XYZ file of C-alpha atoms in Angstrom:
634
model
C 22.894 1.514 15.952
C 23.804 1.874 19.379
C 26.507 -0.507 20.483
C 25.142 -1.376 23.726
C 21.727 -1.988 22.583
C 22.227 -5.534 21.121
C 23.495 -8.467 22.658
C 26.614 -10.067 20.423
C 24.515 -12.495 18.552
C 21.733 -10.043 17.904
C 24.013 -7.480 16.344
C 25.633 -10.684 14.378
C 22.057 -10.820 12.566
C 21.590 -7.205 12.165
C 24.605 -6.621 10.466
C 24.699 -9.675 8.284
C 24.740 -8.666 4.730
C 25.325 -11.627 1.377
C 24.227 -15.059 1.891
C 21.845 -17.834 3.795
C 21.256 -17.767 6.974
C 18.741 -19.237 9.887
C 18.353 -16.920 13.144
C 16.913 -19.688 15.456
C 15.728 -17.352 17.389
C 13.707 -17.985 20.871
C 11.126 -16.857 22.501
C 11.458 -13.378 23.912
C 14.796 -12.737 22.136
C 14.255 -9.496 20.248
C 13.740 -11.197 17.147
C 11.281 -8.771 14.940
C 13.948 -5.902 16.098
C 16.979 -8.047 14.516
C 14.578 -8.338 11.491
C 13.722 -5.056 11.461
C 16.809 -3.175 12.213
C 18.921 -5.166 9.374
C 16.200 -4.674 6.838
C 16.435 -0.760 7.922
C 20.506 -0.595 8.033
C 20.085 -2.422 4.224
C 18.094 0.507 2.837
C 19.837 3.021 4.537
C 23.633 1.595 2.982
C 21.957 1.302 -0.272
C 19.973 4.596 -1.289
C 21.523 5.027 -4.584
C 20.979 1.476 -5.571
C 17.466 0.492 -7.350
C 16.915 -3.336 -5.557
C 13.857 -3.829 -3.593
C 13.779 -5.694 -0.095
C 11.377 -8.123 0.516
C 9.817 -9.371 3.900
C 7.385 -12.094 4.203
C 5.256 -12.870 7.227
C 2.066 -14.855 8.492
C -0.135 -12.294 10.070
C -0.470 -8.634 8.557
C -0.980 -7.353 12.342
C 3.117 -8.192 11.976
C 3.638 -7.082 8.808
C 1.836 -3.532 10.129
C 4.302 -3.293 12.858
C 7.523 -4.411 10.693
C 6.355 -1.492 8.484
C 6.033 0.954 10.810
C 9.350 0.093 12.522
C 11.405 -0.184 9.386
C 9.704 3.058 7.782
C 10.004 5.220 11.421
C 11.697 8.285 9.789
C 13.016 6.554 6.337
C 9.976 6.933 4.606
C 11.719 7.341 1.127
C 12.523 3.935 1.202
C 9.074 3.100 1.098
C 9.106 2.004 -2.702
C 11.872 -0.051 -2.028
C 9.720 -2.523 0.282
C 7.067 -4.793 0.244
C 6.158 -6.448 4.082
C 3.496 -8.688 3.676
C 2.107 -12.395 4.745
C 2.329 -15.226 1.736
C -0.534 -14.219 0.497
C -0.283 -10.751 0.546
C 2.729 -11.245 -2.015
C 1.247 -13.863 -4.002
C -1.860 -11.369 -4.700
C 0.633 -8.540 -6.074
C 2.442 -11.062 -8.195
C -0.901 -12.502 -10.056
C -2.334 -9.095 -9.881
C 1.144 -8.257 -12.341
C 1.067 -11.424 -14.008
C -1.693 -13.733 -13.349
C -3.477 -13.778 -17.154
C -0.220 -16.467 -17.647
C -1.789 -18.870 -15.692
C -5.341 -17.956 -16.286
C -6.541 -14.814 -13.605
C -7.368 -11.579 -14.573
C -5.899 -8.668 -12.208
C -9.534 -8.239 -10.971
C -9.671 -11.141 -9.115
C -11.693 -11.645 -5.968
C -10.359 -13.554 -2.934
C -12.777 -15.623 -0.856
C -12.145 -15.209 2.499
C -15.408 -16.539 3.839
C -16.038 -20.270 4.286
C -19.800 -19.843 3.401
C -18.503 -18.245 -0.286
C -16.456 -21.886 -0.661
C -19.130 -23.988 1.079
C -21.868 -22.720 -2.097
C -19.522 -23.407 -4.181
C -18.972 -26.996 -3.030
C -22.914 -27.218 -2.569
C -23.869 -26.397 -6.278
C -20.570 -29.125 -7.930
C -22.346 -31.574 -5.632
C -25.280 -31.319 -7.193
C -23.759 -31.227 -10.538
C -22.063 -34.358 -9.718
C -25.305 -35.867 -8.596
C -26.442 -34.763 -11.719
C -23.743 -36.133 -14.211
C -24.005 -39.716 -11.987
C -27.272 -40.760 -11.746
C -26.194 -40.727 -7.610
C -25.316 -39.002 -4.392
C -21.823 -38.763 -3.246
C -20.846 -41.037 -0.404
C -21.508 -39.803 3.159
C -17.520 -40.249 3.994
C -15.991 -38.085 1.408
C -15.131 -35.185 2.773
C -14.748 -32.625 -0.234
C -13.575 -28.798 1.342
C -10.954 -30.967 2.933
C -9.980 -32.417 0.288
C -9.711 -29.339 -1.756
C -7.765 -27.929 0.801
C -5.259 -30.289 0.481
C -4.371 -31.112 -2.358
C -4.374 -27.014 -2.444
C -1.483 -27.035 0.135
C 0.408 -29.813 -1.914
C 0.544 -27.867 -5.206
C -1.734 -29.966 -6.985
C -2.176 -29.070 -10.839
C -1.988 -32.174 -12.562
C -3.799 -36.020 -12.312
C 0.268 -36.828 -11.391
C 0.307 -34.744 -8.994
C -3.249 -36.157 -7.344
C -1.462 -39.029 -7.721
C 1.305 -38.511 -5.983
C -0.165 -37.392 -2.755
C -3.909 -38.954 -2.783
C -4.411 -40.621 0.369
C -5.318 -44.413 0.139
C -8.811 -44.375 -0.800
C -11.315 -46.164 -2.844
C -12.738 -42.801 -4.268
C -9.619 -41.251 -5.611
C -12.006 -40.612 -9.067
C -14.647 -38.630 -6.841
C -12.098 -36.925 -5.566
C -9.795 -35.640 -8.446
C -13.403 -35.191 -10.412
C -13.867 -32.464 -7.521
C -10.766 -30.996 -6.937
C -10.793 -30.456 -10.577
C -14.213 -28.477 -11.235
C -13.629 -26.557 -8.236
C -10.227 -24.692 -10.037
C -12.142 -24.797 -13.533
C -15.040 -22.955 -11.419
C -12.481 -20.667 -9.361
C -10.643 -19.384 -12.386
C -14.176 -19.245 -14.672
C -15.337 -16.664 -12.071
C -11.412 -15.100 -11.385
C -12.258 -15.929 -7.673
C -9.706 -17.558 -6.046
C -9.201 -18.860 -2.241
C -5.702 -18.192 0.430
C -4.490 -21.568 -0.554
C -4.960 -21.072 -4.555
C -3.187 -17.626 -3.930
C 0.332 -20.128 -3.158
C -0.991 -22.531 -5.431
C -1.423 -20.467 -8.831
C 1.334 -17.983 -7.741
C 3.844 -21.129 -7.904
C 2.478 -22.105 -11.406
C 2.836 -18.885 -12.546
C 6.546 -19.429 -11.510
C 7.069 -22.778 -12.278
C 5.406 -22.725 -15.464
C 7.174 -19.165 -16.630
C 10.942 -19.331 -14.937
C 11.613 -16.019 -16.588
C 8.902 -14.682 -14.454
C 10.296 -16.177 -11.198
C 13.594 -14.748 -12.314
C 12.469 -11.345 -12.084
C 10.965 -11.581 -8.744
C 14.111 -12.889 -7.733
C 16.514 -10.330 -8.791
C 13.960 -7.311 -7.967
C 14.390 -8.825 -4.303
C 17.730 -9.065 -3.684
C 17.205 -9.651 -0.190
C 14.187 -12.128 1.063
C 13.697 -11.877 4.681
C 11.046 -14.645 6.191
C 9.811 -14.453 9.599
C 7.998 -17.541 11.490
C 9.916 -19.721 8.734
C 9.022 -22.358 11.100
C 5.206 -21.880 10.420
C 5.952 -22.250 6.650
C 3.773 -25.576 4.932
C 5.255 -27.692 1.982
C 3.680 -24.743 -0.568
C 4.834 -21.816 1.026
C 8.489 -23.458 1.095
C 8.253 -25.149 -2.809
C 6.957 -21.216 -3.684
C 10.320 -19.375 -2.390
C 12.433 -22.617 -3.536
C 10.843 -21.896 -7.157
C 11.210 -18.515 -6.965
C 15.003 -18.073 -6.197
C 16.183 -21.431 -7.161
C 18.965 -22.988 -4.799
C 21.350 -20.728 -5.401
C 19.612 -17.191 -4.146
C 22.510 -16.004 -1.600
C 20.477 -13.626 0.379
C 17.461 -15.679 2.125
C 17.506 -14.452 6.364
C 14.840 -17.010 7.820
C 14.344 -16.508 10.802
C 12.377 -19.344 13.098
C 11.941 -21.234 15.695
C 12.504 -25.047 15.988
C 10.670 -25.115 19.156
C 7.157 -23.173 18.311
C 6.610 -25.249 15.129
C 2.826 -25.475 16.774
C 0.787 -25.578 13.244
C 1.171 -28.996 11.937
C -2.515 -29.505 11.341
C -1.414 -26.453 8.532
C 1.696 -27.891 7.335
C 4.225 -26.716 9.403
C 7.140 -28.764 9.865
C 10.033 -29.179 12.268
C 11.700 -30.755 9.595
C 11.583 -27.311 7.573
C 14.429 -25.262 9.412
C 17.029 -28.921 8.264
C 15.541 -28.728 5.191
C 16.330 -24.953 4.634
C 19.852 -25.408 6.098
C 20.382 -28.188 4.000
C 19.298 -26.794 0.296
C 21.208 -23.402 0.815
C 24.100 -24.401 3.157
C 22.832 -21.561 5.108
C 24.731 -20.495 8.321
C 23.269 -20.594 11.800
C 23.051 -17.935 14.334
C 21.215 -18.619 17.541
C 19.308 -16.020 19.807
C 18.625 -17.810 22.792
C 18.944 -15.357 25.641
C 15.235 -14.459 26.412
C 14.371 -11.070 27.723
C 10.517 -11.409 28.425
C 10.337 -13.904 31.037
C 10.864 -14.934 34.518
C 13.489 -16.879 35.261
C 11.643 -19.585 36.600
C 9.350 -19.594 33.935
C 12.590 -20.122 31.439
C 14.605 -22.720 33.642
C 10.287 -25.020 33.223
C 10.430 -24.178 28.924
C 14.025 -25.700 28.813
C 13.443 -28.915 31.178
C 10.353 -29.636 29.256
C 11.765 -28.535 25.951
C 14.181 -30.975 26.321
C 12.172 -33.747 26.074
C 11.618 -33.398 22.172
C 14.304 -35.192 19.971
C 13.216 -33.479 16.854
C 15.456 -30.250 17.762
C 17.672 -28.562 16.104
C 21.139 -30.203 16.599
C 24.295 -27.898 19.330
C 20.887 -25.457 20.302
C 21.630 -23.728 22.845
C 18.952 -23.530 25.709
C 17.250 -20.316 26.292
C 18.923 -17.890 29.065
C 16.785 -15.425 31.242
C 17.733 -11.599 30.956
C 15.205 -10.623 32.888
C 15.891 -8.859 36.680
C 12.966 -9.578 38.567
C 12.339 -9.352 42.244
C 12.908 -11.757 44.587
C 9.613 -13.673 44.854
C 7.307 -16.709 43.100
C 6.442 -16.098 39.467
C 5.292 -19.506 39.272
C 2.294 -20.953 40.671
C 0.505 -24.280 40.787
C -3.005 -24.762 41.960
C -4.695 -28.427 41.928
C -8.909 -28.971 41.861
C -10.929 -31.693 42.612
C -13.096 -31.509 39.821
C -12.721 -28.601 36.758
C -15.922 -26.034 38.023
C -13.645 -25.214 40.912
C -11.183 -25.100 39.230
C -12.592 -22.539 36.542
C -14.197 -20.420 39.745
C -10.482 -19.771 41.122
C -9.530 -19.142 37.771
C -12.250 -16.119 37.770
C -11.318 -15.008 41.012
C -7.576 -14.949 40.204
C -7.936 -12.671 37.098
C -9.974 -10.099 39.341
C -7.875 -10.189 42.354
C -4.868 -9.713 39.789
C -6.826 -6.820 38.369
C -7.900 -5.219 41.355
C -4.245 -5.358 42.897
C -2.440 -4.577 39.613
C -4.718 -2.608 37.350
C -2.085 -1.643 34.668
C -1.069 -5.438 33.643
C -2.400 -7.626 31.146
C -3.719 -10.999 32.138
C -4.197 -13.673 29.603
C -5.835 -16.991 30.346
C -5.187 -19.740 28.130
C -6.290 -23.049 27.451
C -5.267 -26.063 24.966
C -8.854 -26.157 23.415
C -11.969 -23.808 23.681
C -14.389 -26.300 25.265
C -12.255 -25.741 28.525
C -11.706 -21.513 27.713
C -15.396 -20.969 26.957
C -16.656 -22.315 30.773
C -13.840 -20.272 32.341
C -14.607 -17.223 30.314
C -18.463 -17.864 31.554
C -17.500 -18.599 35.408
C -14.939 -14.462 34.908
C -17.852 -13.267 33.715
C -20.257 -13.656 36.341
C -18.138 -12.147 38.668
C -17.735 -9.136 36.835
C -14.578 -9.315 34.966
C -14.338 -7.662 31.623
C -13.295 -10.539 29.254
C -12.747 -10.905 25.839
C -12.684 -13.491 23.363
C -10.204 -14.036 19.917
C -12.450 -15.274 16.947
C -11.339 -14.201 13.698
C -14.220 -11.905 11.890
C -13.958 -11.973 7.967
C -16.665 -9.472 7.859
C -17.711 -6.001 9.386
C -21.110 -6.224 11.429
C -22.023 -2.797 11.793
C -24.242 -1.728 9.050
C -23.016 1.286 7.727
C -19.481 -0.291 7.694
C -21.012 -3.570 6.023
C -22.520 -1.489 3.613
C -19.287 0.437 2.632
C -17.742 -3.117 2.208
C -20.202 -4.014 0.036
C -20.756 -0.697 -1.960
C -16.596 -1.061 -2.643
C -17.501 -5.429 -3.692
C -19.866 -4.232 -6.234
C -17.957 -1.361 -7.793
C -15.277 -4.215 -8.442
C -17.591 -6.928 -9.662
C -20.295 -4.444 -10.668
C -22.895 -7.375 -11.738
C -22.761 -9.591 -8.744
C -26.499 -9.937 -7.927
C -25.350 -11.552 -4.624
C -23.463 -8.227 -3.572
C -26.544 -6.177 -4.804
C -28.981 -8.099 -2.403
C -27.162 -7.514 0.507
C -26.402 -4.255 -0.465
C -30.113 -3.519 -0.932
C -30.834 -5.190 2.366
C -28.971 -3.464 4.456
C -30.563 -0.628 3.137
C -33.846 -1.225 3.924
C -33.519 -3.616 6.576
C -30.736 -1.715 8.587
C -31.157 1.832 7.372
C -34.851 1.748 6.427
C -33.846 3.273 2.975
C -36.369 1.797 0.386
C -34.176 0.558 -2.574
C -36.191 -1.658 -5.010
C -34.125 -4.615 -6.093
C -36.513 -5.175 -9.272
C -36.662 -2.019 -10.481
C -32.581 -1.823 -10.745
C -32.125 -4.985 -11.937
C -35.302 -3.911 -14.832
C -33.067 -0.672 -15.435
C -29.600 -2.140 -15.781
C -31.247 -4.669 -18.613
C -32.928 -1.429 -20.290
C -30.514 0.988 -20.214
C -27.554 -1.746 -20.906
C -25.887 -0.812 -17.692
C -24.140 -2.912 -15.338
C -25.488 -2.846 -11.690
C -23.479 -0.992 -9.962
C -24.456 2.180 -12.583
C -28.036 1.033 -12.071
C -28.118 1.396 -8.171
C -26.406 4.535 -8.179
C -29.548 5.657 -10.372
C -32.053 4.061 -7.722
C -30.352 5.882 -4.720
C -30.679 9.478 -6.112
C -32.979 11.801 -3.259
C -32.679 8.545 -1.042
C -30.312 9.664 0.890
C -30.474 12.875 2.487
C -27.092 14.410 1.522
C -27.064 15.883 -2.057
C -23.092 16.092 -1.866
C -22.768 12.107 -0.787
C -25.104 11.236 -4.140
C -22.900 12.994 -6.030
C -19.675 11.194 -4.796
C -21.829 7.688 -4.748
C -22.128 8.203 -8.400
C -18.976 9.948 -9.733
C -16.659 8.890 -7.086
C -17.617 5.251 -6.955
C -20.074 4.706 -9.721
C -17.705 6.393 -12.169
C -14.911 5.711 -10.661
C -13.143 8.877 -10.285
C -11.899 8.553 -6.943
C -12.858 5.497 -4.460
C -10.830 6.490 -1.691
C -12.453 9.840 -1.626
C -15.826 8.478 -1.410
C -14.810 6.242 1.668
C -14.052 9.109 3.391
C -17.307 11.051 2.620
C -19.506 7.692 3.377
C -18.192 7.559 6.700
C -19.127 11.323 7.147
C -22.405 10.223 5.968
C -22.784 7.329 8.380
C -21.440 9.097 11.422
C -24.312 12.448 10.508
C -26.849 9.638 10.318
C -25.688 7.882 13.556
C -26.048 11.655 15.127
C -29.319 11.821 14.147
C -30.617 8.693 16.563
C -32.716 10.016 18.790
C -32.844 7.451 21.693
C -29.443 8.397 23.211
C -28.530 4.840 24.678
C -28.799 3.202 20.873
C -27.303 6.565 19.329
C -23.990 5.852 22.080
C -24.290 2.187 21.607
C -24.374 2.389 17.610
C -21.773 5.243 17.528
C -19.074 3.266 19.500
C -19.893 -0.027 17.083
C -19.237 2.156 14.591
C -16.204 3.687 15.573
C -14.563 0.356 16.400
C -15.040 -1.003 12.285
C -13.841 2.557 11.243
C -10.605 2.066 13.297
C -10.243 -0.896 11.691
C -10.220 0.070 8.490
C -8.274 2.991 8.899
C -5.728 1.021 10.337
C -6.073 -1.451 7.530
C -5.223 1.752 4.911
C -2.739 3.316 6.824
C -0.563 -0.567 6.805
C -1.614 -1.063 3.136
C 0.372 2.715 2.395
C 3.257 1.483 3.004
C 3.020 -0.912 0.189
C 0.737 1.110 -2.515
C 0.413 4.725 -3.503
C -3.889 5.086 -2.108
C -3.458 7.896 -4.890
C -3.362 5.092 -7.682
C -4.511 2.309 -6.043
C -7.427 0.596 -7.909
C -10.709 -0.669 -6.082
C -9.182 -4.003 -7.171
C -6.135 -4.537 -5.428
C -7.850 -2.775 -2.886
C -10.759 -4.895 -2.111
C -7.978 -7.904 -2.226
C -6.098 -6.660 0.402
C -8.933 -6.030 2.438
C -9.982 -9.614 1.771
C -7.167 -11.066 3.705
C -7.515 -9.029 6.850
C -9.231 -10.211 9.866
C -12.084 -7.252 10.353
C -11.282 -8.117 14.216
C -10.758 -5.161 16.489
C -8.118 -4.692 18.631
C -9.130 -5.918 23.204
C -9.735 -3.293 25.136
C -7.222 -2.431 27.440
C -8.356 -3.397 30.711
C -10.193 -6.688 29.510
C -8.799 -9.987 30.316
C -7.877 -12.076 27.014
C -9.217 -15.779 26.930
C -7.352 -17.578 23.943
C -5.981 -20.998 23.155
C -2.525 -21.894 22.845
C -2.434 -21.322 19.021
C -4.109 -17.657 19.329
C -1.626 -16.723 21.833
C 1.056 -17.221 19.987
C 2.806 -14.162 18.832
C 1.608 -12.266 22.239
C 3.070 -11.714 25.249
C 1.062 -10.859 29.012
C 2.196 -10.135 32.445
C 0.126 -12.720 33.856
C -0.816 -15.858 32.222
C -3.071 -18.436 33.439
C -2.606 -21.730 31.580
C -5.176 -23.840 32.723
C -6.604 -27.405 32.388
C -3.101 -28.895 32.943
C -4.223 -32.578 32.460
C -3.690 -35.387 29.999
C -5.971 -35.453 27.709
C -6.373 -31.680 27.491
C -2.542 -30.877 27.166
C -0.995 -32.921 26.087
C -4.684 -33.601 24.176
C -6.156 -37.155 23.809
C -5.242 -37.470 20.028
C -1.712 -37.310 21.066
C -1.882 -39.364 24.346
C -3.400 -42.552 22.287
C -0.393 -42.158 19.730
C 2.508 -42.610 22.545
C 5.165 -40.409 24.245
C 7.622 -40.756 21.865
C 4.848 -39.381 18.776
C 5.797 -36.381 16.695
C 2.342 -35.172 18.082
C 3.326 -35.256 21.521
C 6.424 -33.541 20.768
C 4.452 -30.825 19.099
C 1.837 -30.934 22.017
C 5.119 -30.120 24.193
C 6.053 -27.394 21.958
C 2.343 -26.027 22.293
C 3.128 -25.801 26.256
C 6.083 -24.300 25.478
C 4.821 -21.505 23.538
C 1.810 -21.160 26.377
C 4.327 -20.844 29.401
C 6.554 -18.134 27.277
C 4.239 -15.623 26.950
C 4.459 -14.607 30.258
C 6.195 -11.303 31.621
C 6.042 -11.241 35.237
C 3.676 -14.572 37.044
C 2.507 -17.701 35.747
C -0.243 -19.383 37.276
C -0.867 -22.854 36.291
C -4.251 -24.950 37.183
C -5.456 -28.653 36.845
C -8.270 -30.560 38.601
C -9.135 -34.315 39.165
C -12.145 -34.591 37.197
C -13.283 -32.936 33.641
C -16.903 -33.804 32.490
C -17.181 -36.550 34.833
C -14.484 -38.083 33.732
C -11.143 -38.627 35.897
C -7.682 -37.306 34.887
C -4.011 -37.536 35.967
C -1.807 -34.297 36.221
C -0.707 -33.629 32.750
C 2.825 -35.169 32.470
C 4.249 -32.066 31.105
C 4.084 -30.774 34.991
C 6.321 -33.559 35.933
C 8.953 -32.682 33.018
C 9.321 -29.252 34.050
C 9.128 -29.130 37.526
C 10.931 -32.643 38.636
């Protein structure tokens, strides 16, 4: 480690070995290389020693680039370490021990609203059913489930404890109920029953948790701040209170995820159930120094900090000249038609930086994405994808679903429909559905019968149906299906669809291969089984990377994590930010304080300008400069 790489308090972190500890660290301040480099110098001191290292985070686009770092050249230490999100961990655990609670290490995850919305759909009607009646029009039952999910719920007690006040509490536990009797029936489970049966596992078997916590001697958690009641009560159950070697690192002021959870109150309540020391990075080497003396002013403002922090200091040398801007509109149209005009003049001028524009909500983002794109800027969009689009990726998806749950009739339709539909490759549902029940096969064996001369590549049959079918080798036959897809692709004879198909195709593949090449670093794709395979892939966005030179339009809470050379923060009003919700409940309201801490986190992505943008009128209806403008800039 060189010496003059690291500021005092970084190196502090980095080198700190036995016991608990918070890094509050700010915006900007080099935390996921203090993470990173500590978790690397702990391997390295410790080759001869068998302990693993464990690092939990909340996205697995961070969790790819902690690997990467951490594994740069010390790939023997690979076995030694398992980066992941929550739920990431929580999947390996049940997949080693889940039959104590109930799962078998085959489960599926639903990722896909739609899967959990049928679901709901056929209990109503079974409720309808076993009542003579329909359920009211005001119960809300996902979000219920989802709930009482978060809050650990296992027993009536513990509906009890946390039911709201409501005059259906029976509809509602009679719900929540069949829903986990129907999950674990079916081994499917959900994200939030991934925390949930993970801490019953523990809770219910301590000498289970007790392994877990001496495999891991050291627990690393980044974004402890984003952290809800279960993720917090799973590590507490895990290690106990008396684990010395928990490094959380967070972030008092980015606690932006309430609606999920996440608590201020979380960092206190770590410090104060481990006795954990405090170190504090708060010199900030990302932004302007403008931009940092605005986050501190309005910062400031929120009396749900944590107590002596230190405000942030700018390390960045910039030249002499505005990085902050302020543009006012009489009514939002305009306002949104500067807003396209600014990204391409930025563009034009500086064709190498990154330009975000962001916005509280996407009402607002979607009419200034519209008004960039007419004048030719190429935008682009966040949305989280939980499935590929592109047929022959789809299908591959699919193929890999069915092998794992090989009589799923609702896999084998789509399967069977992309085929014919997408591919125009006749595959007759009945008659594999007539030869699985006469040969005693399961589906999967009877589709791989039904394909045979359909395809046009004797050598892909053969791996469909020993590789897959069989089982012999799955990773093997993703490889040679891709091969497949791409000759077929070739094969297009209208050149504008064959480019346009190609390039769709190409952008899924990357995906994916970047999806195996993270999950590597965790499991051995030599003995990997279709299983945990098809879990992981469950809890991956299939979202592909923006394209370099295309303007990024996201809202406060996609931004987060990112960082931009220009940002355009827009809609500046009350109402919008700070939003309505928290304007009616005052401006002393924990959700105005975390409606400052969501302007905070927009204004501190930004490298080099900052451009912010507010009009007099939104839908027809008048609005007053947001007040956060007045706490920062007065």
């Amino acid at each position: 480690m060189a010496e003059k790489k690291y500021t005092e308090s970084q190196k502090m972190a980095i080198e700190w070995n036995d016991g608990p500890v918070i890094v509050l660290a700010g915006p900007g301040s080099g935390k996921t290389a203090v993470l990173t480099e500590r978790i690397k110098r702990i391997l390295l001191n410790s080759q001869d020693q068998s302990f693993r290292v464990l690092a939990l985070t909340f996205t697995n686009k961070a969790a790819a680039e902690m690997s990467e770092r951490i594994l740069d050249g010390n790939q023997e230490n690979d076995h030694r370490l398992f980066i992941g999100t929550f739920h990431s961990f929580c999947s390996e655990v049940l997949r080693n021990h889940g039959t104590y609670v109930g799962i078998n290490s085959n489960f599926e995850i639903y990722s896909s609203d739609d899967d959990i919305n049928d679901i709901i759909s056929d209990l109503q009607l079974k409720y309808n059913e076993e009542n003579g009646d329909t359920i009211p029009d005001n119960i809300n039952v996902g979000k219920a489930i989802k709930y009482f999910e978060k809050h650990l719920c296992i027993s009536d007690g513990d509906l009890d404890v946390v039911m709201p006040k409501t005059a259906y509490a029976r509809e509602y536990k009679w719900f929540y109920h069949k829903y986990i009797e129907y999950m674990l029936a079916n081994n499917v489970l959900d994200f939030d029953m991934l925390i949930l049966m993970t801490f019953r596992l523990f809770k219910e078997n301590p000498g289970i948790a007790k392994i877990y916590a001496r495999t891991y001697k050291y627990i690393n958690i980044d974004e402890f701040q984003d952290t809800n009641y279960g993720q917090y009560m799973l590590i507490k159950c895990m290690c106990g209170t008396k684990n010395n070697n928990l490094f959380i690192v967070a972030d008092d002021d980015q606690v932006i995820y309430g609606w999920n959870g996440a608590s201020h109150k979380r960092i206190t309540e770590f410090r104060e159930d481990y006795n954990a020391e405090l170190i504090q990075l708060n010199q900030n080497f990302r932004c302007p120094k403008e931009v940092i003396l605005a986050a501190n002013k309005l910062i400031a403002h929120n009396s749900s900090r944590t107590v002596s922090k230190k405000p942030l200091e700018s390390m960045k040398v910039l030249p002499e000249e505005n990085h902050v801007f302020m543009n006012s509109f009489d009514d939002y149209i305009e306002e949104m038609s500067f807003v396209a005009g600014l990204t391409k003049k930025i563009h034009e001028e500086n064709p190498d930086d990154s330009i975000c524009v962001i916005a509280r909500n996407n009402r607002l983002l979607e009419t200034a994405f519209e008004e960039a794109e007419k004048v030719g800027v190429e935008c682009e969009k966040s949305k989280r994808k939980t499935d590929f689009e592109t047929p022959y990726v789809l299908l591959l998806y699919l193929l890999l679903k069915l092998a794992n749950h090989r009589n799923d009739i609702k896999v084998l339709k789509q399967i069977i429909a992309i085929f014919e539909q997408a591919l125009l490759i006749s595959i007759n549902l009945e008659e594999v559905l007539t030869n699985a029940e006469l040969s005693n096969q399961d589906y999967m064996s009877a589709l791989s019968e039904e394909i045979k001369g359909k395809l046009g590549d004797d050598n892909f049959e053969k791996s469909f149906e020993l590789e897959l079918s069989e089982g012999k080798n799955f990773i093997s036959f993703i490889q040679k299906a891709f091969d497949w897809s791409e000759n077929r692709i070739d094969q297009i004879e209208d050149e504008s669809h064959k480019e346009q198909a190609k390039q769709e195709f190409l952008i899924e593949k990357k995906i994916w291969t970047d999806f195996e090449r993270h999950l590597s670093y965790n499991y051995d794709l030599d003995e990997i089984t279709v299983a945990t395979y098809m879990q992981e892939f469950a809890m991956i966005s299939k979202e592909s990377e923006p394209a370099k030179d295309a303007v990024q339009f996201l809202t406060i809470h996609a931004s987060k994590g990112k960082e931009f050379d220009h940002v355009i923060l827009i809609g500046m009003v009350n109402d919008e930010l700070p939003s309505f919700q928290s304007m009616k409940k005052g401006i002393d309201s924990v959700e105005m304080e975390e409606e400052r801490r969501n302007c905070f986190v927009a204004i501190t992505r930004t490298q080099k300008k900052l451009y912010l943008t507010y009009s007099a009128k939104y839908y027809g209806w008048r609005k007053n400069p947001s007040l956060f403008l007045n706490e920062m800039f007065s």
